[in-house]
mmCIF file of C-alpha atoms in Angstrom:
data_model
loop_
_atom_site.group_PDB
_atom_site.id
_atom_site.type_symbol
_atom_site.label_atom_id
_atom_site.label_comp_id
_atom_site.label_asym_id
_atom_site.label_seq_id
_atom_site.Cartn_x
_atom_site.Cartn_y
_atom_site.Cartn_z
ATOM 1 C CA MET A 1 23.258 0.171 0.965
ATOM 2 C CA LYS A 2 23.513 -3.572 0.332
ATOM 3 C CA ALA A 3 20.505 -5.822 -0.176
ATOM 4 C CA ALA A 4 19.394 -9.187 -1.547
ATOM 5 C CA VAL A 5 18.047 -8.292 -4.988
ATOM 6 C CA VAL A 6 16.014 -10.395 -7.429
ATOM 7 C CA THR A 7 16.422 -9.262 -11.035
ATOM 8 C CA THR A 8 14.861 -12.289 -12.769
ATOM 9 C CA TRP A 9 11.792 -14.140 -11.507
ATOM 10 C CA GLY A 10 12.637 -17.528 -10.064
ATOM 11 C CA GLU A 11 16.354 -16.878 -9.653
ATOM 12 C CA ALA A 12 18.125 -16.538 -6.311
ATOM 13 C CA PRO A 13 18.577 -12.975 -5.052
ATOM 14 C CA ARG A 14 22.069 -11.512 -5.318
ATOM 15 C CA HIS A 15 23.902 -9.482 -2.708
ATOM 16 C CA THR A 16 24.353 -6.132 -4.413
ATOM 17 C CA ASP A 17 23.798 -2.389 -4.126
ATOM 18 C CA ALA A 18 20.286 -1.024 -3.747
ATOM 19 C CA ALA A 19 18.775 2.414 -3.290
ATOM 20 C CA GLU A 20 18.405 3.686 0.251
ATOM 21 C CA PRO A 21 14.811 3.418 1.513
ATOM 22 C CA VAL A 22 12.812 6.603 1.856
ATOM 23 C CA ALA A 23 10.270 6.842 4.643
ATOM 24 C CA GLY A 24 6.808 7.917 3.609
ATOM 25 C CA ARG A 25 4.023 9.280 5.768
ATOM 26 C CA GLY A 26 3.735 7.284 8.986
ATOM 27 C CA GLU A 27 6.889 5.323 8.181
ATOM 28 C CA GLU A 28 10.363 5.085 9.650
ATOM 29 C CA VAL A 29 13.564 3.655 8.250
ATOM 30 C CA VAL A 30 14.852 0.804 10.401
ATOM 31 C CA GLU A 31 18.086 -1.129 10.534
ATOM 32 C CA VAL A 32 17.113 -4.704 9.710
ATOM 33 C CA LEU A 33 18.571 -7.207 12.155
ATOM 34 C CA ALA A 34 16.926 -10.433 10.963
ATOM 35 C CA SER A 35 14.423 -11.607 8.356
ATOM 36 C CA ALA A 36 13.413 -15.212 7.595
ATOM 37 C CA VAL A 37 13.195 -17.038 4.274
ATOM 38 C CA SER A 38 9.758 -18.663 4.350
ATOM 39 C CA PRO A 39 7.813 -20.423 1.560
ATOM 40 C CA ARG A 40 5.853 -17.184 1.279
ATOM 41 C CA VAL A 41 9.088 -15.256 0.666
ATOM 42 C CA ARG A 42 10.285 -17.775 -1.907
ATOM 43 C CA SER A 43 7.001 -17.483 -3.814
ATOM 44 C CA GLN A 44 7.336 -13.691 -3.594
ATOM 45 C CA ALA A 45 10.790 -13.917 -5.184
ATOM 46 C CA ALA A 46 9.458 -16.264 -7.871
ATOM 47 C CA GLY A 47 6.660 -13.822 -8.699
ATOM 48 C CA SER A 48 4.104 -16.598 -8.135
ATOM 49 C CA HIS A 49 2.385 -15.394 -4.961
ATOM 50 C CA TYR A 50 -1.063 -13.871 -5.404
ATOM 51 C CA THR A 51 0.175 -10.624 -3.809
ATOM 52 C CA SER A 52 3.064 -10.218 -6.278
ATOM 53 C CA THR A 53 3.548 -6.659 -7.503
ATOM 54 C CA ASP A 54 5.163 -7.886 -10.754
ATOM 55 C CA GLU A 55 7.880 -5.272 -10.258
ATOM 56 C CA LEU A 56 11.586 -5.929 -10.732
ATOM 57 C CA PRO A 57 14.114 -5.479 -9.279
ATOM 58 C CA LEU A 58 12.723 -6.909 -6.042
ATOM 59 C CA ILE A 59 14.135 -7.042 -2.528
ATOM 60 C CA PRO A 60 12.367 -10.043 -0.946
ATOM 61 C CA GLY A 61 11.321 -10.375 2.678
ATOM 62 C CA ILE A 62 7.905 -9.752 4.187
ATOM 63 C CA ASP A 63 8.749 -9.307 7.859
ATOM 64 C CA GLY A 64 11.580 -9.128 10.341
ATOM 65 C CA VAL A 65 13.121 -7.579 13.389
ATOM 66 C CA GLY A 66 14.503 -4.064 13.135
ATOM 67 C CA LYS A 67 16.114 -1.344 15.196
ATOM 68 C CA LEU A 68 14.704 2.169 15.170
ATOM 69 C CA ALA A 69 16.883 5.265 15.153
ATOM 70 C CA ASN A 70 16.316 5.584 18.919
ATOM 71 C CA GLY A 71 17.672 2.062 19.460
ATOM 72 C CA LYS A 72 14.322 0.413 20.243
ATOM 73 C CA LEU A 73 13.581 -2.994 18.753
ATOM 74 C CA ILE A 74 10.445 -3.802 16.765
ATOM 75 C CA TYR A 75 8.932 -6.673 14.854
ATOM 76 C CA PHE A 76 7.537 -5.437 11.547
ATOM 77 C CA LEU A 77 5.263 -6.691 8.785
ATOM 78 C CA LEU A 78 5.644 -5.163 5.335
ATOM 79 C CA PRO A 79 2.837 -4.508 2.849
ATOM 80 C CA ASP A 80 2.948 -5.908 -0.683
ATOM 81 C CA THR A 81 6.093 -4.202 -1.931
ATOM 82 C CA ASN A 82 9.209 -4.750 -4.020
ATOM 83 C CA LYS A 83 11.311 -3.117 -1.290
ATOM 84 C CA GLY A 84 11.382 -5.927 1.247
ATOM 85 C CA ALA A 85 13.169 -6.814 4.454
ATOM 86 C CA MET A 86 16.300 -8.521 3.154
ATOM 87 C CA ALA A 87 18.405 -5.409 3.126
ATOM 88 C CA GLU A 88 20.534 -3.431 5.511
ATOM 89 C CA ARG A 89 17.655 -1.009 5.962
ATOM 90 C CA THR A 90 13.997 -0.802 5.021
ATOM 91 C CA ALA A 91 11.076 1.580 5.528
ATOM 92 C CA VAL A 92 8.296 0.293 7.777
ATOM 93 C CA ASP A 93 4.772 1.518 8.449
ATOM 94 C CA MET A 94 4.728 1.975 12.216
ATOM 95 C CA ARG A 95 1.089 0.838 12.274
ATOM 96 C CA ARG A 96 2.338 -2.584 11.161
ATOM 97 C CA THR A 97 4.888 -2.989 13.942
ATOM 98 C CA VAL A 98 4.929 -4.199 17.533
ATOM 99 C CA PRO A 99 7.551 -3.252 20.125
ATOM 100 C CA LEU A 100 10.006 -5.808 21.451
ATOM 101 C CA PRO A 101 11.828 -5.698 24.779
ATOM 102 C CA ARG A 102 15.464 -4.680 24.992
ATOM 103 C CA GLY A 103 17.703 -7.669 24.331
ATOM 104 C CA ALA A 104 15.008 -9.712 22.553
ATOM 105 C CA ASP A 105 16.390 -12.566 20.439
ATOM 106 C CA ALA A 106 15.983 -11.171 16.919
ATOM 107 C CA VAL A 107 16.741 -14.480 15.185
ATOM 108 C CA LYS A 108 14.220 -16.389 17.299
ATOM 109 C CA ILE A 109 11.489 -13.847 16.620
ATOM 110 C CA ALA A 110 12.268 -13.732 12.882
ATOM 111 C CA ALA A 111 12.340 -17.525 12.627
ATOM 112 C CA LEU A 112 9.113 -18.241 14.518
ATOM 113 C CA MET A 113 6.740 -15.313 14.023
ATOM 114 C CA ASN A 114 5.727 -15.981 10.426
ATOM 115 C CA PRO A 115 5.164 -19.758 10.677
ATOM 116 C CA ALA A 116 3.345 -19.480 14.015
ATOM 117 C CA MET A 117 1.334 -16.459 12.928
ATOM 118 C CA ALA A 118 -0.557 -18.411 10.269
ATOM 119 C CA SER A 119 -2.297 -20.842 12.622
ATOM 120 C CA TRP A 120 -2.325 -18.455 15.609
ATOM 121 C CA VAL A 121 -4.399 -15.862 13.763
ATOM 122 C CA ALA A 122 -6.525 -18.510 12.055
ATOM 123 C CA LEU A 123 -7.552 -20.208 15.311
ATOM 124 C CA ARG A 124 -7.988 -16.982 17.286
ATOM 125 C CA GLN A 125 -9.583 -14.710 14.702
ATOM 126 C CA ARG A 126 -11.031 -16.640 11.781
ATOM 127 C CA ILE A 127 -13.028 -19.084 13.900
ATOM 128 C CA THR A 128 -14.279 -19.382 17.468
ATOM 129 C CA PHE A 129 -11.954 -22.101 18.697
ATOM 130 C CA ARG A 130 -12.879 -23.659 22.026
ATOM 131 C CA ARG A 131 -10.637 -25.471 24.473
ATOM 132 C CA GLY A 132 -11.149 -29.210 24.176
ATOM 133 C CA GLN A 133 -11.791 -29.228 20.436
ATOM 134 C CA SER A 134 -9.728 -31.523 18.216
ATOM 135 C CA VAL A 135 -7.443 -30.336 15.406
ATOM 136 C CA LEU A 136 -5.970 -32.057 12.356
ATOM 137 C CA ILE A 137 -2.958 -30.333 10.790
ATOM 138 C CA LEU A 138 -2.387 -31.113 7.122
ATOM 139 C CA GLY A 139 1.252 -30.380 6.319
ATOM 140 C CA ALA A 140 2.639 -30.808 9.818
ATOM 141 C CA THR A 141 6.301 -31.408 8.975
ATOM 142 C CA GLY A 142 7.172 -27.925 7.723
ATOM 143 C CA ASN A 143 7.974 -24.927 9.880
ATOM 144 C CA ALA A 144 4.383 -23.680 9.792
ATOM 145 C CA GLY A 145 3.082 -27.159 10.572
ATOM 146 C CA ARG A 146 5.389 -27.645 13.536
ATOM 147 C CA ALA A 147 4.296 -24.266 14.828
ATOM 148 C CA ALA A 148 0.626 -25.133 14.268
ATOM 149 C CA ILE A 149 0.956 -28.174 16.511
ATOM 150 C CA GLN A 150 2.245 -25.984 19.312
ATOM 151 C CA VAL A 151 -0.342 -23.280 18.713
ATOM 152 C CA ALA A 152 -3.155 -25.844 18.938
ATOM 153 C CA LYS A 153 -1.642 -27.217 22.138
ATOM 154 C CA ARG A 154 -1.299 -23.713 23.612
ATOM 155 C CA LEU A 155 -4.945 -22.957 22.814
ATOM 156 C CA GLY A 156 -6.156 -26.100 24.562
ATOM 157 C CA ALA A 157 -6.835 -28.635 21.797
ATOM 158 C CA SER A 158 -7.746 -32.043 23.223
ATOM 159 C CA GLN A 159 -6.436 -34.026 20.247
ATOM 160 C CA ILE A 160 -3.862 -32.914 17.661
ATOM 161 C CA VAL A 161 -3.419 -35.090 14.569
ATOM 162 C CA ALA A 162 -0.231 -34.265 12.643
ATOM 163 C CA VAL A 163 -0.347 -35.281 8.959
ATOM 164 C CA GLY A 164 2.616 -34.929 6.620
ATOM 165 C CA ARG A 165 5.464 -36.438 4.661
ATOM 166 C CA GLY A 166 8.898 -37.464 5.887
ATOM 167 C CA ALA A 167 9.048 -39.972 8.706
ATOM 168 C CA ASP A 168 12.361 -38.637 9.971
ATOM 169 C CA SER A 169 10.999 -35.136 10.424
ATOM 170 C CA MET A 170 7.836 -36.453 12.066
ATOM 171 C CA ASN A 171 9.607 -38.373 14.811
ATOM 172 C CA ASP A 172 9.523 -35.490 17.270
ATOM 173 C CA LEU A 173 6.067 -34.127 16.464
ATOM 174 C CA THR A 174 4.621 -35.906 19.484
ATOM 175 C CA ARG A 175 7.171 -34.069 21.593
ATOM 176 C CA LEU A 176 5.726 -30.809 20.278
ATOM 177 C CA GLY A 177 2.188 -31.833 21.206
ATOM 178 C CA ALA A 178 0.805 -34.135 18.496
ATOM 179 C CA THR A 179 -1.333 -36.939 19.895
ATOM 180 C CA ARG A 180 -1.311 -38.884 16.620
ATOM 181 C CA VAL A 181 0.956 -38.819 13.550
ATOM 182 C CA ILE A 182 -0.054 -39.905 10.035
ATOM 183 C CA GLU A 183 2.590 -40.390 7.337
ATOM 184 C CA LEU A 184 1.298 -39.513 3.860
ATOM 185 C CA ALA A 185 4.038 -41.334 1.965
ATOM 186 C CA GLY A 186 2.851 -44.825 2.915
ATOM 187 C CA ASP A 187 0.510 -47.265 1.215
ATOM 188 C CA PRO A 188 -2.385 -45.192 -0.239
ATOM 189 C CA GLY A 189 -5.025 -47.521 1.158
ATOM 190 C CA GLU A 190 -3.543 -47.410 4.629
ATOM 191 C CA VAL A 191 -3.162 -43.623 4.461
ATOM 192 C CA LYS A 192 -6.820 -43.283 3.502
ATOM 193 C CA ARG A 193 -7.912 -45.523 6.376
ATOM 194 C CA ASN A 194 -5.765 -43.570 8.834
ATOM 195 C CA LEU A 195 -7.171 -40.246 7.644
ATOM 196 C CA ALA A 196 -10.711 -41.594 7.807
ATOM 197 C CA GLY A 197 -10.208 -42.788 11.373
ATOM 198 C CA ALA A 198 -8.504 -39.605 12.527
ATOM 199 C CA GLY A 199 -11.046 -37.346 10.852
ATOM 200 C CA GLU A 200 -14.241 -39.036 11.930
ATOM 201 C CA SER A 201 -14.779 -36.633 14.842
ATOM 202 C CA VAL A 202 -12.193 -33.877 14.280
ATOM 203 C CA ASP A 203 -13.478 -30.327 14.731
ATOM 204 C CA VAL A 204 -10.929 -28.223 12.823
ATOM 205 C CA VAL A 205 -8.520 -28.906 9.955
ATOM 206 C CA VAL A 206 -5.581 -26.519 9.578
ATOM 207 C CA ASP A 207 -4.619 -26.951 5.915
ATOM 208 C CA LEU A 208 -1.124 -25.761 5.030
ATOM 209 C CA VAL A 209 -0.763 -27.648 1.738
ATOM 210 C CA TRP A 210 -3.929 -27.562 -0.447
ATOM 211 C CA GLY A 211 -3.670 -29.261 -3.874
ATOM 212 C CA GLU A 212 -3.973 -33.051 -4.161
ATOM 213 C CA PRO A 213 -3.414 -33.802 -0.436
ATOM 214 C CA THR A 214 -6.491 -31.754 0.403
ATOM 215 C CA ARG A 215 -8.562 -33.535 -2.228
ATOM 216 C CA ASP A 216 -7.438 -36.919 -0.909
ATOM 217 C CA ALA A 217 -8.047 -35.955 2.713
ATOM 218 C CA LEU A 218 -11.569 -34.738 1.936
ATOM 219 C CA HIS A 219 -12.368 -37.970 0.088
ATOM 220 C CA ALA A 220 -11.121 -39.970 3.084
ATOM 221 C CA ILE A 221 -12.694 -37.937 5.876
ATOM 222 C CA ILE A 222 -16.092 -36.757 4.639
ATOM 223 C CA PRO A 223 -17.759 -40.180 4.056
ATOM 224 C CA ASN A 224 -16.552 -41.416 7.439
ATOM 225 C CA ARG A 225 -17.711 -38.692 9.798
ATOM 226 C CA ALA A 226 -19.106 -40.130 13.034
ATOM 227 C CA SER A 227 -21.886 -37.536 12.856
ATOM 228 C CA ASP A 228 -22.835 -35.640 9.701
ATOM 229 C CA GLU A 229 -24.185 -32.860 11.900
ATOM 230 C CA GLN A 230 -20.935 -32.233 13.778
ATOM 231 C CA GLU A 231 -19.353 -29.087 12.384
ATOM 232 C CA LEU A 232 -16.059 -29.518 10.533
ATOM 233 C CA THR A 233 -14.203 -26.268 9.883
ATOM 234 C CA TRP A 234 -11.506 -26.495 7.207
ATOM 235 C CA ILE A 235 -9.109 -23.527 7.326
ATOM 236 C CA GLN A 236 -7.073 -23.012 4.150
ATOM 237 C CA ILE A 237 -3.796 -21.264 5.008
ATOM 238 C CA GLY A 238 -1.038 -22.460 2.677
ATOM 239 C CA SER A 239 -0.736 -23.928 -0.816
ATOM 240 C CA VAL A 240 2.682 -25.566 -1.004
ATOM 241 C CA ALA A 241 1.197 -28.618 -2.752
ATOM 242 C CA GLY A 242 -0.831 -26.667 -5.310
ATOM 243 C CA LEU A 243 -2.696 -23.437 -5.853
ATOM 244 C CA GLU A 244 -5.935 -25.263 -6.656
ATOM 245 C CA SER A 245 -7.720 -28.239 -5.145
ATOM 246 C CA PRO A 246 -10.904 -29.893 -6.420
ATOM 247 C CA ILE A 247 -13.603 -29.913 -3.758
ATOM 248 C CA PRO A 248 -16.144 -32.740 -4.127
ATOM 249 C CA SER A 249 -19.549 -31.096 -4.324
ATOM 250 C CA ALA A 250 -21.092 -33.798 -2.142
ATOM 251 C CA ALA A 251 -18.751 -32.831 0.689
ATOM 252 C CA LEU A 252 -20.524 -29.483 0.991
ATOM 253 C CA ARG A 253 -23.940 -31.143 1.157
ATOM 254 C CA ALA A 254 -23.351 -34.420 2.947
ATOM 255 C CA VAL A 255 -21.877 -33.068 6.176
ATOM 256 C CA ASN A 256 -21.696 -29.848 8.154
ATOM 257 C CA LEU A 257 -18.545 -28.618 6.398
ATOM 258 C CA GLN A 258 -17.308 -25.039 6.410
ATOM 259 C CA ILE A 259 -14.277 -24.073 4.295
ATOM 260 C CA ILE A 260 -12.639 -20.715 5.009
ATOM 261 C CA GLY A 261 -9.308 -19.067 4.334
ATOM 262 C CA SER A 262 -6.979 -17.175 6.637
ATOM 263 C CA GLY A 263 -4.444 -14.509 5.769
ATOM 264 C CA GLN A 264 -3.680 -10.853 6.380
ATOM 265 C CA GLY A 265 -6.510 -9.685 4.147
ATOM 266 C CA SER A 266 -9.106 -11.794 5.965
ATOM 267 C CA VAL A 267 -8.661 -10.186 9.399
ATOM 268 C CA PRO A 268 -9.137 -6.474 10.222
ATOM 269 C CA HIS A 269 -5.805 -4.697 10.478
ATOM 270 C CA HIS A 270 -6.104 -3.650 14.114
ATOM 271 C CA ARG A 271 -6.993 -7.172 15.214
ATOM 272 C CA TYR A 272 -4.124 -8.675 13.233
ATOM 273 C CA ARG A 273 -1.664 -6.285 14.839
ATOM 274 C CA ARG A 274 -2.999 -7.124 18.287
ATOM 275 C CA GLU A 275 -2.536 -10.822 17.640
ATOM 276 C CA ILE A 276 1.088 -10.501 16.490
ATOM 277 C CA GLY A 277 1.830 -8.509 19.622
ATOM 278 C CA VAL A 278 0.447 -11.311 21.793
ATOM 279 C CA LEU A 279 2.253 -13.927 19.709
ATOM 280 C CA ALA A 280 5.610 -12.144 20.042
ATOM 281 C CA LYS A 281 5.258 -12.272 23.827
ATOM 282 C CA GLU A 282 4.435 -15.988 23.683
ATOM 283 C CA ILE A 283 7.541 -16.673 21.592
ATOM 284 C CA LEU A 284 9.826 -14.682 23.872
ATOM 285 C CA LYS A 285 8.593 -16.461 26.990
ATOM 286 C CA GLY A 286 9.360 -19.833 25.410
ATOM 287 C CA THR A 287 5.900 -21.129 24.520
ATOM 288 C CA PHE A 288 7.164 -22.499 21.211
ATOM 289 C CA ASP A 289 10.038 -24.938 20.916
ATOM 290 C CA ASP A 290 11.793 -25.057 17.572
ATOM 291 C CA SER A 291 15.308 -25.606 18.852
ATOM 292 C CA GLY A 292 17.858 -26.239 16.138
ATOM 293 C CA LYS A 293 15.464 -25.312 13.339
ATOM 294 C CA ALA A 294 16.830 -21.828 12.570
ATOM 295 C CA GLU A 295 20.022 -21.236 10.620
ATOM 296 C CA GLU A 296 21.587 -17.784 10.579
ATOM 297 C CA VAL A 297 22.966 -16.625 7.239
ATOM 298 C CA ALA A 298 24.756 -13.330 6.689
ATOM 299 C CA LEU A 299 23.133 -11.057 4.113
ATOM 300 C CA LYS A 300 26.246 -11.242 1.952
ATOM 301 C CA ASP A 301 25.816 -15.032 1.640
ATOM 302 C CA VAL A 302 22.138 -14.946 0.661
ATOM 303 C CA GLU A 303 22.602 -16.253 -2.900
ATOM 304 C CA THR A 304 24.406 -19.442 -1.858
ATOM 305 C CA ALA A 305 22.086 -20.134 1.058
ATOM 306 C CA TRP A 306 18.967 -19.469 -1.011
ATOM 307 C CA ALA A 307 19.989 -21.977 -3.678
ATOM 308 C CA ASP A 308 20.482 -24.773 -1.121
ATOM 309 C CA THR A 309 16.983 -26.196 -0.691
ATOM 310 C CA SER A 310 18.122 -29.457 0.906
ATOM 311 C CA SER A 311 18.136 -28.102 4.456
ATOM 312 C CA THR A 312 15.012 -28.463 6.587
ATOM 313 C CA LYS A 313 16.084 -25.526 8.729
ATOM 314 C CA ARG A 314 14.557 -22.083 8.380
ATOM 315 C CA LEU A 315 17.030 -19.614 6.960
ATOM 316 C CA VAL A 316 17.221 -16.323 8.805
ATOM 317 C CA ILE A 317 19.080 -13.574 6.979
ATOM 318 C CA VAL A 318 20.981 -11.401 9.441
ATOM 319 C CA ASN A 319 22.975 -8.205 9.300
ATOM 320 C CA PRO A 320 26.030 -8.721 11.513
#
């Protein structure tokens, strides 16, 4: 079969021959219809993600939409493996799949599930989020950030502060549900004042960036809380700005701050599967609007598309 194959860490995958997948116990081989290129997939292909198996050659891709031998459609999540989703076929653990209705839009599901899943699971499983609470999203201009705005709105957030870089890409964040937008690329003093004002009574921070932006946001927000006793839950989800971030020790003592992480390993398997099933239904009924943000790319063109990092659209690798 053909697949996108990484033979050197950090280089774009090439469209080439690969061994046919073999189904193990509890698995089935599926025809892959669509699989998205997310930051998580790019870090997988670079060998830099904490789940990397350090095995080459590698077929990237952590999830997608597939067709079973009986013609039924499924959304699937793969375990940490070097035999990923960006291939004509892959083997999936049926315990890590959810059924999709006949005629479901495979590209839409592939494009939206992974970015929306991060904040959806975090707000529904890692904390007890209550309608009316306020949310600040750090890293709101990426695919996961845009999805997080809509997830917070769907779950009943009263205020949604979208923080990120790129004024052009932030113009429509209010349309998605943001009640306030803060541009990080402005004057540092003004940015700090804006973060301090927005964070003085926020309940939850969804952090998709980590690194220096998190350090700066903590320094701006913590000394300016309206009430030190009001709980502030900081959920670490992504690390596109850095794998490490210095946390001021005083922040953990001066206010009621709780820092937690959210990912597949932090939620029991059966609950995670239940959440992706609910999320798939929300996507298919049109809860999330990301019109024009997905770009279909044929598997055979993966190398060229992968190397072009200028586009803000989410690449979805498809098998025609």
